[in-house]
CSV table of C-alpha atoms and ligand atoms in Angstrom, one decimal:
chain,number,residue,atom,x,y,z
A,1160,MET,CA,121.5,65.5,44.9
A,1161,LYS,CA,123.5,67.4,42.4
A,1162,SER,CA,125.4,70.3,44.0
A,1163,TYR,CA,127.4,71.7,41.1
A,1164,LEU,CA,125.0,74.4,40.2
A,1165,GLU,CA,126.3,77.0,37.7
A,1166,GLY,CA,124.8,80.4,38.2
A,1167,PHE,CA,122.6,79.4,41.2
A,1168,TYR,CA,123.2,82.9,42.7
A,1169,LYS,CA,121.8,84.6,39.6
A,1170,LYS,CA,118.4,82.8,40.0
A,1171,SER,CA,115.4,84.2,41.9
A,1172,ILE,CA,114.5,82.8,45.3
A,1173,LYS,CA,111.5,81.0,43.6
A,1174,GLU,CA,113.7,79.5,41.0
A,1175,ARG,CA,116.3,78.3,43.6
A,1176,GLN,CA,113.6,76.7,45.7
A,1177,GLN,CA,112.1,75.0,42.7
A,1178,LEU,CA,115.4,73.7,41.5
A,1179,ILE,CA,116.3,72.3,45.0
A,1180,PHE,CA,113.0,70.9,46.2
A,1181,GLY,CA,111.2,70.1,43.0
A,1182,GLU,CA,108.0,68.2,43.8
A,1183,GLN,CA,108.6,68.6,47.5
A,1184,LEU,CA,108.5,72.4,47.4
A,1185,ALA,CA,104.9,72.6,48.5
A,1186,ASP,CA,105.8,70.8,51.7
A,1187,PHE,CA,108.8,73.0,52.4
A,1188,LYS,CA,107.5,76.4,51.3
A,1189,PRO,CA,105.6,77.3,54.6
A,1190,LEU,CA,108.6,76.2,56.7
A,1191,LEU,CA,111.1,78.2,54.4
A,1192,GLU,CA,109.0,81.3,54.6
A,1193,SER,CA,108.2,81.2,58.3
A,1194,GLY,CA,111.6,80.0,59.5
A,1195,GLY,CA,110.0,76.8,60.5
A,1196,LEU,CA,109.4,77.6,64.2
A,1197,ALA,CA,106.0,78.6,65.7
A,1198,LEU,CA,105.9,80.6,69.0
A,1199,PRO,CA,104.5,77.7,71.1
A,1200,LYS,CA,107.5,75.5,70.0
A,1201,ALA,CA,109.9,78.4,70.5
A,1202,ASP,CA,108.6,78.7,74.1
A,1203,ARG,CA,109.7,75.1,74.8
A,1204,ILE,CA,113.3,75.8,73.6
A,1205,LEU,CA,114.2,78.9,75.7
A,1206,GLU,CA,113.1,80.7,78.8
A,1207,ASN,CA,111.3,84.1,78.7
A,1208,VAL,CA,110.5,83.9,75.0
A,1209,ILE,CA,108.9,86.9,73.5
A,1210,GLY,CA,109.2,86.3,69.8
A,1211,ILE,CA,111.0,84.6,66.9
A,1212,TYR,CA,114.3,86.0,65.4
A,1213,ALA,CA,114.9,85.3,61.8
A,1214,LEU,CA,118.1,85.0,59.7
A,1215,PRO,CA,118.5,83.9,56.1
A,1216,LEU,CA,119.0,80.3,55.3
A,1217,ALA,CA,121.2,79.8,52.2
A,1218,LEU,CA,122.8,76.9,50.4
A,1219,ALA,CA,126.5,76.7,49.6
A,1220,VAL,CA,126.8,74.9,46.3
A,1221,ASN,CA,129.5,73.1,44.2
A,1222,PHE,CA,130.7,70.9,47.1
A,1223,LYS,CA,131.8,67.4,46.4
A,1224,ILE,CA,132.7,65.5,49.6
A,1225,ASN,CA,134.2,62.0,49.5
A,1226,ASN,CA,133.1,61.8,45.9
A,1227,GLN,CA,129.5,62.8,46.5
A,1228,ASP,CA,127.8,66.0,45.7
A,1229,GLN,CA,126.7,67.8,48.8
A,1230,LEU,CA,124.5,70.9,49.3
A,1231,ILE,CA,125.6,72.7,52.5
A,1232,PRO,CA,123.0,74.7,54.5
A,1233,MET,CA,124.3,77.9,56.1
A,1234,VAL,CA,122.7,80.5,58.4
A,1235,LEU,CA,124.5,83.7,59.3
A,1236,GLU,CA,124.3,87.5,59.1
A,1237,GLU,CA,127.5,88.2,57.1
A,1238,PRO,CA,127.3,88.8,53.4
A,1239,SER,CA,129.8,87.1,51.1
A,1240,VAL,CA,130.5,84.0,53.2
A,1241,VAL,CA,128.1,81.7,51.2
A,1242,ALA,CA,129.3,83.1,47.9
A,1243,ALA,CA,133.0,82.6,49.0
A,1244,ALA,CA,132.3,79.0,50.1
A,1245,SER,CA,130.5,78.2,46.8
A,1246,ALA,CA,133.2,79.8,44.7
A,1247,ALA,CA,136.0,78.0,46.5
A,1248,ALA,CA,134.1,74.7,46.2
A,1249,LYS,CA,133.8,75.3,42.5
A,1250,SER,CA,137.5,75.6,42.1
A,1251,SER,CA,138.1,72.3,44.0
A,1252,TYR,CA,135.3,70.3,42.2
A,1253,LYS,CA,137.3,69.4,39.1
A,1254,ASN,CA,140.2,68.3,41.3
A,1255,GLY,CA,138.0,65.7,43.0
A,1256,GLY,CA,136.5,68.0,45.7
A,1257,PHE,CA,137.0,67.4,49.4
A,1258,THR,CA,138.3,64.3,51.2
A,1259,VAL,CA,137.2,64.1,54.8
A,1260,LYS,CA,137.9,61.7,57.6
A,1261,SER,CA,136.5,61.8,61.1
A,1262,GLU,CA,137.7,60.1,64.3
A,1263,LYS,CA,135.3,58.3,66.5
A,1264,SER,CA,132.4,60.2,68.0
A,1265,GLN,CA,133.9,60.7,71.4
A,1266,THR,CA,132.8,63.4,73.9
A,1267,THR,CA,134.6,63.8,77.2
A,1268,ALA,CA,133.4,64.9,80.7
A,1269,GLN,CA,135.9,66.0,83.4
A,1270,ILE,CA,135.5,65.3,87.1
A,1271,LEU,CA,137.4,67.6,89.5
A,1272,ILE,CA,138.5,66.0,92.7
A,1273,LYS,CA,140.1,67.8,95.7
A,1274,THR,CA,142.6,65.4,97.4
A,1275,SER,CA,145.8,65.8,99.3
A,1276,ASP,CA,147.2,62.8,97.3
A,1277,PRO,CA,146.1,63.0,93.7
A,1278,ASP,CA,148.5,60.1,92.7
A,1279,ASN,CA,147.0,57.8,95.2
A,1280,TYR,CA,143.4,58.8,94.3
A,1281,TRP,CA,144.1,58.1,90.7
A,1282,LYS,CA,145.7,54.7,91.6
A,1283,GLN,CA,142.6,53.8,93.5
A,1284,ILE,CA,140.4,54.7,90.5
A,1285,MET,CA,142.5,52.6,88.3
A,1286,GLN,CA,142.3,49.6,90.7
A,1287,ASN,CA,138.5,49.9,90.7
A,1288,ARG,CA,138.2,50.9,87.1
A,1289,ASP,CA,136.2,48.0,85.8
A,1290,GLU,CA,133.7,48.2,88.7
A,1291,LEU,CA,133.3,51.9,88.2
A,1292,LEU,CA,132.7,51.6,84.5
A,1293,ALA,CA,130.2,48.8,85.0
A,1294,ALA,CA,128.3,51.0,87.5
A,1295,LEU,CA,128.1,53.8,84.9
A,1296,ALA,CA,126.3,51.5,82.4
A,1297,GLY,CA,122.6,52.3,82.1
A,1298,GLU,CA,122.9,56.0,82.6
A,1299,ASP,CA,121.8,56.6,78.9
A,1300,PRO,CA,119.9,53.4,77.9
A,1301,GLN,CA,119.0,54.8,74.5
A,1302,LEU,CA,122.6,55.7,73.6
A,1303,GLU,CA,123.9,52.3,74.9
A,1304,SER,CA,121.2,50.4,73.0
A,1305,LEU,CA,122.5,51.9,69.8
A,1306,GLY,CA,126.1,50.9,70.6
A,1307,GLY,CA,127.4,54.0,72.3
A,1308,GLY,CA,128.3,54.6,76.0
A,1309,VAL,CA,131.4,54.9,78.2
A,1310,LEU,CA,134.8,54.3,76.5
A,1311,GLY,CA,137.2,54.8,79.4
A,1312,LEU,CA,139.0,57.0,81.9
A,1313,GLU,CA,142.1,59.1,81.7
A,1314,ARG,CA,144.0,61.3,84.1
A,1315,GLN,CA,144.2,64.9,82.8
A,1316,PRO,CA,147.8,66.3,83.0
A,1317,LEU,CA,147.5,69.1,85.6
A,1318,ASN,CA,149.9,71.3,87.5
A,1319,TRP,CA,147.6,72.1,90.5
A,1320,LYS,CA,148.5,70.9,94.0
A,1321,GLY,CA,145.8,69.0,95.9
A,1322,HIS,CA,143.6,68.4,92.8
A,1323,LEU,CA,143.0,65.6,90.4
A,1324,VAL,CA,141.0,65.8,87.1
A,1325,VAL,CA,139.6,62.6,85.7
A,1326,ASN,CA,138.5,62.6,82.0
A,1327,LEU,CA,135.6,60.3,81.2
A,1328,MET,CA,135.3,59.5,77.5
A,1329,VAL,CA,131.9,58.5,76.1
A,1330,ASP,CA,131.0,57.4,72.6
A,1331,CYS,CA,128.1,59.7,71.8
A,1332,LEU,CA,127.5,58.3,68.3
A,1333,ASP,CA,125.5,60.9,66.3
A,1334,ALA,CA,124.9,63.3,69.2
A,1335,MET,CA,127.2,66.2,70.3
A,1336,GLY,CA,126.9,64.5,73.7
A,1337,ALA,CA,127.0,67.4,76.1
A,1338,ASN,CA,123.9,66.3,78.1
A,1339,ALA,CA,124.9,62.7,77.7
A,1340,VAL,CA,128.5,63.1,79.1
A,1341,ASN,CA,127.3,65.5,81.8
A,1342,THR,CA,125.0,62.7,83.0
A,1343,TYR,CA,127.7,60.1,83.0
A,1344,GLY,CA,130.1,62.6,84.7
A,1345,GLU,CA,127.7,63.4,87.5
A,1346,LYS,CA,127.2,59.7,88.1
A,1347,LEU,CA,130.9,59.1,88.3
A,1348,LYS,CA,131.2,62.0,90.8
A,1349,GLN,CA,128.5,60.2,92.9
A,1350,LEU,CA,130.2,56.8,92.7
A,1351,VAL,CA,133.6,58.0,94.0
A,1352,ARG,CA,132.2,60.3,96.7
A,1353,GLY,CA,133.1,59.0,100.1
A,1354,ARG,CA,134.8,56.0,98.6
A,1355,PHE,CA,138.4,57.2,98.4
A,1356,PRO,CA,140.0,59.9,100.6
A,1357,GLY,CA,139.2,63.2,98.9
A,1358,LYS,CA,136.2,65.2,97.7
A,1359,PRO,CA,134.7,65.2,94.2
A,1360,LEU,CA,133.7,68.8,93.5
A,1361,ALA,CA,132.4,69.0,90.0
A,1362,ALA,CA,131.7,67.2,86.7
A,1363,ILE,CA,131.3,69.0,83.3
A,1364,ILE,CA,131.9,68.4,79.6
A,1365,THR,CA,135.1,69.7,78.0
A,1366,ASN,CA,134.4,71.7,74.8
A,1367,ALA,CA,137.9,70.9,73.6
A,1368,PHE,CA,136.5,67.5,72.3
A,1369,PRO,CA,139.7,65.6,72.5
A,1370,GLY,CA,139.7,62.5,70.2
A,1371,ARG,CA,137.0,63.9,67.9
A,1372,THR,CA,139.0,65.4,65.1
A,1373,THR,CA,137.6,65.9,61.6
A,1374,ARG,CA,140.2,66.4,58.8
A,1375,ALA,CA,139.2,67.9,55.4
A,1376,ARG,CA,141.5,68.2,52.5
A,1377,ALA,CA,141.1,69.7,49.0
A,1378,VAL,CA,143.1,71.0,46.1
A,1379,PHE,CA,141.9,74.4,44.7
A,1380,THR,CA,142.8,75.7,41.2
A,1381,LEU,CA,143.9,79.4,41.0
A,1382,LYS,CA,142.9,81.3,37.9
A,1383,PRO,CA,144.6,84.4,36.5
A,1384,ARG,CA,142.8,87.6,37.6
A,1385,ALA,CA,143.4,91.3,38.2
A,1386,GLY,CA,146.4,91.3,35.8
A,1387,LEU,CA,148.1,88.5,37.8
A,1388,SER,CA,149.0,85.0,36.5
A,1389,ALA,CA,147.9,82.0,38.4
A,1390,ASN,CA,151.5,81.4,39.5
A,1391,GLN,CA,151.8,85.0,40.8
A,1392,ILE,CA,148.5,84.5,42.8
A,1393,GLN,CA,149.9,81.2,44.1
A,1394,GLU,CA,153.0,83.0,45.4
A,1395,LEU,CA,150.9,85.8,47.0
A,1396,PHE,CA,148.5,83.2,48.5
A,1397,MET,CA,151.4,81.5,50.2
A,1398,GLU,CA,152.7,84.8,51.6
A,1399,ILE,CA,149.3,85.6,53.2
A,1400,TYR,CA,149.1,82.1,54.6
A,1401,THR,CA,152.6,82.3,56.0
A,1402,TRP,CA,151.8,85.7,57.6
A,1403,ALA,CA,149.4,83.8,59.9
A,1404,LEU,CA,152.1,81.3,60.8
A,1405,HIS,CA,154.3,84.2,62.1
A,1406,ASP,CA,151.7,86.6,63.6
A,1407,PRO,CA,149.0,85.5,66.1
A,1408,LEU,CA,146.9,88.7,65.4
A,1409,ARG,CA,146.6,87.6,61.7
A,1410,ALA,CA,146.2,83.9,62.7
A,1411,LEU,CA,143.2,84.6,64.8
A,1412,THR,CA,141.5,86.5,62.0
A,1413,ASN,CA,142.4,83.7,59.6
A,1414,ASN,CA,140.7,81.3,61.9
A,1415,LYS,CA,137.7,83.6,62.3
A,1416,GLY,CA,137.3,83.2,58.5
A,1417,ILE,CA,137.3,79.4,59.0
A,1418,LEU,CA,134.6,79.8,61.7
A,1419,ASN,CA,132.5,81.8,59.2
A,1420,GLY,CA,131.9,78.6,57.4
A,1421,ILE,CA,131.8,76.3,60.4
A,1422,GLY,CA,129.5,78.4,62.6
A,1423,ALA,CA,127.1,79.0,59.7
A,1424,VAL,CA,126.7,75.3,59.1
A,1425,ALA,CA,126.3,74.6,62.9
A,1426,LEU,CA,123.6,77.2,63.1
A,1427,ALA,CA,121.7,76.0,60.0
A,1428,CYS,CA,121.8,72.5,61.4
A,1429,GLY,CA,120.4,73.5,64.8
A,1430,ASN,CA,123.7,72.9,66.6
A,1431,ASP,CA,125.6,74.7,69.4
A,1432,PHE,CA,127.8,77.1,67.5
A,1433,ARG,CA,129.4,78.4,70.7
A,1434,ALA,CA,130.6,74.9,71.5
A,1435,THR,CA,132.0,74.7,68.0
A,1436,SER,CA,133.8,78.1,68.4
A,1437,ALA,CA,135.3,77.0,71.7
A,1438,ALA,CA,136.7,73.8,70.2
A,1439,VAL,CA,138.1,75.7,67.2
A,1440,HIS,CA,139.9,78.3,69.4
A,1441,TYR,CA,141.2,75.6,71.7
A,1442,ARG,CA,142.8,73.8,68.7
A,1443,SER,CA,144.3,77.0,67.4
A,1444,PHE,CA,146.1,77.6,70.7
A,1445,SER,CA,147.3,74.0,71.0
A,1446,ASN,CA,148.3,73.6,67.4
A,1447,SER,CA,151.9,72.3,67.3
A,1448,SER,CA,152.4,73.6,63.7
A,1449,GLY,CA,151.4,77.1,64.6
A,1450,LEU,CA,148.2,79.1,65.0
A,1451,PRO,CA,146.4,79.0,61.7
A,1452,LEU,CA,144.1,76.0,61.6
A,1453,ALA,CA,144.5,75.0,58.0
A,1454,VAL,CA,147.8,74.0,56.4
A,1455,TRP,CA,148.4,75.2,52.8
A,1456,GLU,CA,150.8,73.8,50.3
A,1457,LYS,CA,151.6,74.6,46.6
A,1458,VAL,CA,150.6,72.0,44.1
A,1459,GLY,CA,152.2,72.5,40.7
A,1460,LYS,CA,152.2,76.2,39.6
A,1461,ASN,CA,148.5,77.0,39.7
A,1462,LYS,CA,147.0,75.1,42.6
A,1463,VAL,CA,147.1,75.0,46.4
A,1464,GLN,CA,146.2,72.2,48.7
A,1465,GLY,CA,144.5,72.9,52.1
A,1466,THR,CA,144.2,70.6,55.0
A,1467,LEU,CA,142.1,71.5,57.9
A,1468,SER,CA,142.0,69.4,61.1
A,1469,LEU,CA,139.9,70.4,64.0
A,1470,PRO,CA,137.7,69.0,66.8
A,1471,LEU,CA,134.1,69.0,65.6
A,1472,ALA,CA,131.1,67.5,67.5
A,1473,LEU,CA,128.0,68.5,65.5
A,1474,GLY,CA,125.0,66.3,66.3
A,1475,SER,CA,122.5,65.0,63.7
A,1476,VAL,CA,120.4,64.0,66.8
A,1477,GLY,CA,119.9,65.8,70.1
A,1478,GLY,CA,119.7,69.4,71.0
A,1479,MET,CA,117.0,71.0,68.9
A,1480,THR,CA,117.7,69.0,65.7
A,1481,ASN,CA,114.7,66.7,66.0
A,1482,PHE,CA,112.5,69.3,67.6
A,1483,HIS,CA,112.8,72.1,65.0
A,1484,PRO,CA,110.4,71.3,62.1
A,1485,LEU,CA,112.6,72.9,59.3
A,1486,ILE,CA,115.8,71.4,60.5
A,1487,SER,CA,114.5,67.8,60.9
A,1488,LYS,CA,112.7,67.9,57.5
A,1489,PHE,CA,115.8,69.4,55.8
A,1490,PHE,CA,118.1,66.7,57.4
A,1491,LYS,CA,115.8,64.0,55.8
A,1492,PHE,CA,115.7,65.8,52.5
A,1493,LEU,CA,119.6,66.1,52.4
A,1494,ASN,CA,119.9,62.5,53.7
A,1495,ILE,CA,121.9,63.7,56.8
A,1496,GLN,CA,121.7,60.9,59.3
A,1497,LYS,CA,125.1,60.8,60.9
A,1498,SER,CA,127.1,63.3,63.0
A,1499,ASP,CA,130.0,62.6,60.6
A,1500,SER,CA,128.1,64.1,57.7
A,1501,LEU,CA,127.5,67.3,59.6
A,1502,ASN,CA,131.2,67.5,60.8
A,1503,ALA,CA,132.3,66.9,57.2
A,1504,MET,CA,130.1,69.7,55.8
A,1505,ALA,CA,131.3,72.1,58.5
A,1506,ALA,CA,135.0,71.3,58.0
A,1507,CYS,CA,134.7,71.6,54.2
A,1508,ALA,CA,132.8,74.9,54.5
A,1509,GLY,CA,135.5,76.2,56.9
A,1510,LEU,CA,138.4,75.2,54.5
A,1511,ALA,CA,136.6,76.6,51.5
A,1512,ASN,CA,136.0,80.0,53.3
A,1513,ASN,CA,139.7,80.0,54.4
A,1514,PHE,CA,140.8,79.5,50.8
A,1515,SER,CA,138.5,82.3,49.5
A,1516,ALA,CA,139.5,84.8,52.2
A,1517,ILE,CA,143.3,84.2,51.7
A,1518,LYS,CA,142.9,84.5,48.0
A,1519,ALA,CA,140.8,87.7,48.2
A,1520,ILE,CA,143.3,89.3,50.6
A,1521,ALA,CA,146.2,88.3,48.4
A,1522,VAL,CA,144.6,89.6,45.1
A,1523,GLU,CA,141.9,92.3,45.1
A,1524,GLY,CA,141.6,92.9,48.8
A,1525,ILE,CA,138.9,91.6,51.1
A,1526,GLN,CA,136.6,94.6,50.6
A,1527,ALA,CA,135.9,94.4,46.9
A,1528,ASN,CA,133.5,91.4,47.0
A,1529,HIS,CA,132.4,92.0,50.6
A,1530,MET,CA,131.2,95.5,49.9
A,1531,LYS,CA,129.5,94.6,46.6
A,1532,LEU,CA,127.4,92.1,48.5
A,1533,HIS,CA,127.0,94.3,51.6
A,1534,ASN,CA,125.6,97.1,49.4
A,1535,LYS,CA,122.7,94.8,48.3
A,1536,LYS,CA,121.1,95.8,51.6
A,1537,LYS,CA,121.0,99.6,50.7
B,2727,LIG,P1,120.5,65.5,73.9
B,2727,LIG,O1,120.7,65.3,75.3
B,2727,LIG,O2,119.4,66.4,73.4
B,2727,LIG,O3,120.2,64.1,73.1
B,2727,LIG,C1,121.1,63.1,72.8
B,2727,LIG,C2,120.5,61.8,73.2
B,2727,LIG,O4,119.8,61.3,72.0
B,2727,LIG,C3,121.5,60.7,73.5
B,2727,LIG,O5,122.0,60.9,74.8
B,2727,LIG,C4,120.8,59.5,73.2
B,2727,LIG,O6,120.1,59.0,74.3
B,2727,LIG,C5,119.7,59.9,72.1
B,2727,LIG,N1,120.0,59.3,70.8
B,2727,LIG,C6,119.1,58.9,69.9
B,2727,LIG,N2,119.7,58.4,68.8
B,2727,LIG,C7,121.0,58.6,68.9
B,2727,LIG,C8,122.1,58.4,68.0
B,2727,LIG,N3,122.0,57.9,66.8
B,2727,LIG,N4,123.3,58.8,68.5
B,2727,LIG,C9,123.5,59.3,69.7
B,2727,LIG,N5,122.4,59.6,70.6
B,2727,LIG,C10,121.2,59.2,70.2
B,2727,LIG,O7,121.8,66.0,73.1
B,2727,LIG,P2,123.4,66.0,73.6
B,2727,LIG,O8,124.1,65.8,72.3
B,2727,LIG,O9,123.7,65.1,74.7
B,2727,LIG,O10,123.5,67.5,74.1
B,2727,LIG,C11,123.5,68.6,73.1
B,2727,LIG,C12,122.8,69.8,73.8
B,2727,LIG,O11,123.5,70.1,75.0
B,2727,LIG,C13,123.0,71.0,72.9
B,2727,LIG,O12,121.7,71.7,72.8
B,2727,LIG,C14,124.0,71.9,73.7
B,2727,LIG,O13,123.8,73.3,73.4
B,2727,LIG,C15,123.7,71.5,75.1
B,2727,LIG,N6,124.8,71.7,76.1
B,2727,LIG,C16,126.0,72.2,75.8
B,2727,LIG,C17,127.0,72.3,76.8
B,2727,LIG,C18,128.4,72.7,76.4
B,2727,LIG,O14,128.7,72.6,75.2
B,2727,LIG,N7,129.3,73.1,77.3
B,2727,LIG,C19,126.7,72.0,78.1
B,2727,LIG,C20,125.4,71.6,78.4
B,2727,LIG,C21,124.4,71.4,77.4
């Protein structure tokens, strides 16, 4: 579906709905107006439910991802994020849009073992590796029937006397995989219990999502504004970016701007946005090139290229994705079948929001647009 939609923001809600859904609007309308969730269904998602809490669902437009137009759903409470993402995407569109690559869909569980001799314990695990992995098979028959399942074992580097942590990697295909890997992890804990000298204490997913990186890259054109040439804006843009390389207080705020996009996509797609935030913050603290998550470079005199690499594990299945009527219907409508498509949308939205925030801080100040949109509520 076409995503380059000039003046989408100027249209009425009715006109936007008609433009997007066309003949399918009658099917979508009740879900769009109610939020798509009835109380009896809500009662099956959480405990102690007393009502439904609504937030706006919006579309970020103008995104081209790997040569295909892509509308990006976003849900959040902060004005200006959707506008900023759409404006940034517009300035990348004619440069070819976003190029995205995702690593394999690996999710990792960790097993904590108390042992007086961690080296020997690990040696025993390695000697019995094939047998242990074979015994894990069958824990998630559906995942395994689709080609996913256990990938392998690794020892987590750890400076903690008397303890060993084993990482168990699972290919979770299109799922985030938290429940899947916790199931495999618990099983491994059972399998080693009493077998080697030591005590397995716990098994739990790591939200660092090692080995599940998504990388998004795009070139954005800068236009003269506020009495500044494109080249002057490029210089200021690079100053603001470089500030984040030198100052962790700025870097964290820079990364929060990236999360504005990523979290909004995660929420709109029924995914665990807290898990996404944890992974993003982990990457920012373990980033060898510094704290800001995206790397920015000048291209010619009036463009900048951004590259954002981060662990993302959004699921197109699992959690509440298939259960929530609006989300599942919207996934079909947008032809979202794979976890990779969601991770790509989130990474692109994050990079686009980073571009817009740095540019706004560099040129007119962050409050100009923010307050204009904020004031719509008055
Ligand atoms: P899930 O358990 O709801 O479902 C995933 C399952 O769907 C797979 O295990 C598989 O059996 C099946 N499946 C069907 N088609 C598939 C396909 N194409 N690819 C992969 N699997 C397919 O979901 P999950 O992803 O294991 O867990 C996600 C949920 O766990 C989220 O709601 C999250 O909030 C929650 N959670 C998070 C944490 C954490 O992040 N620390 C911890 C526990 C639970």
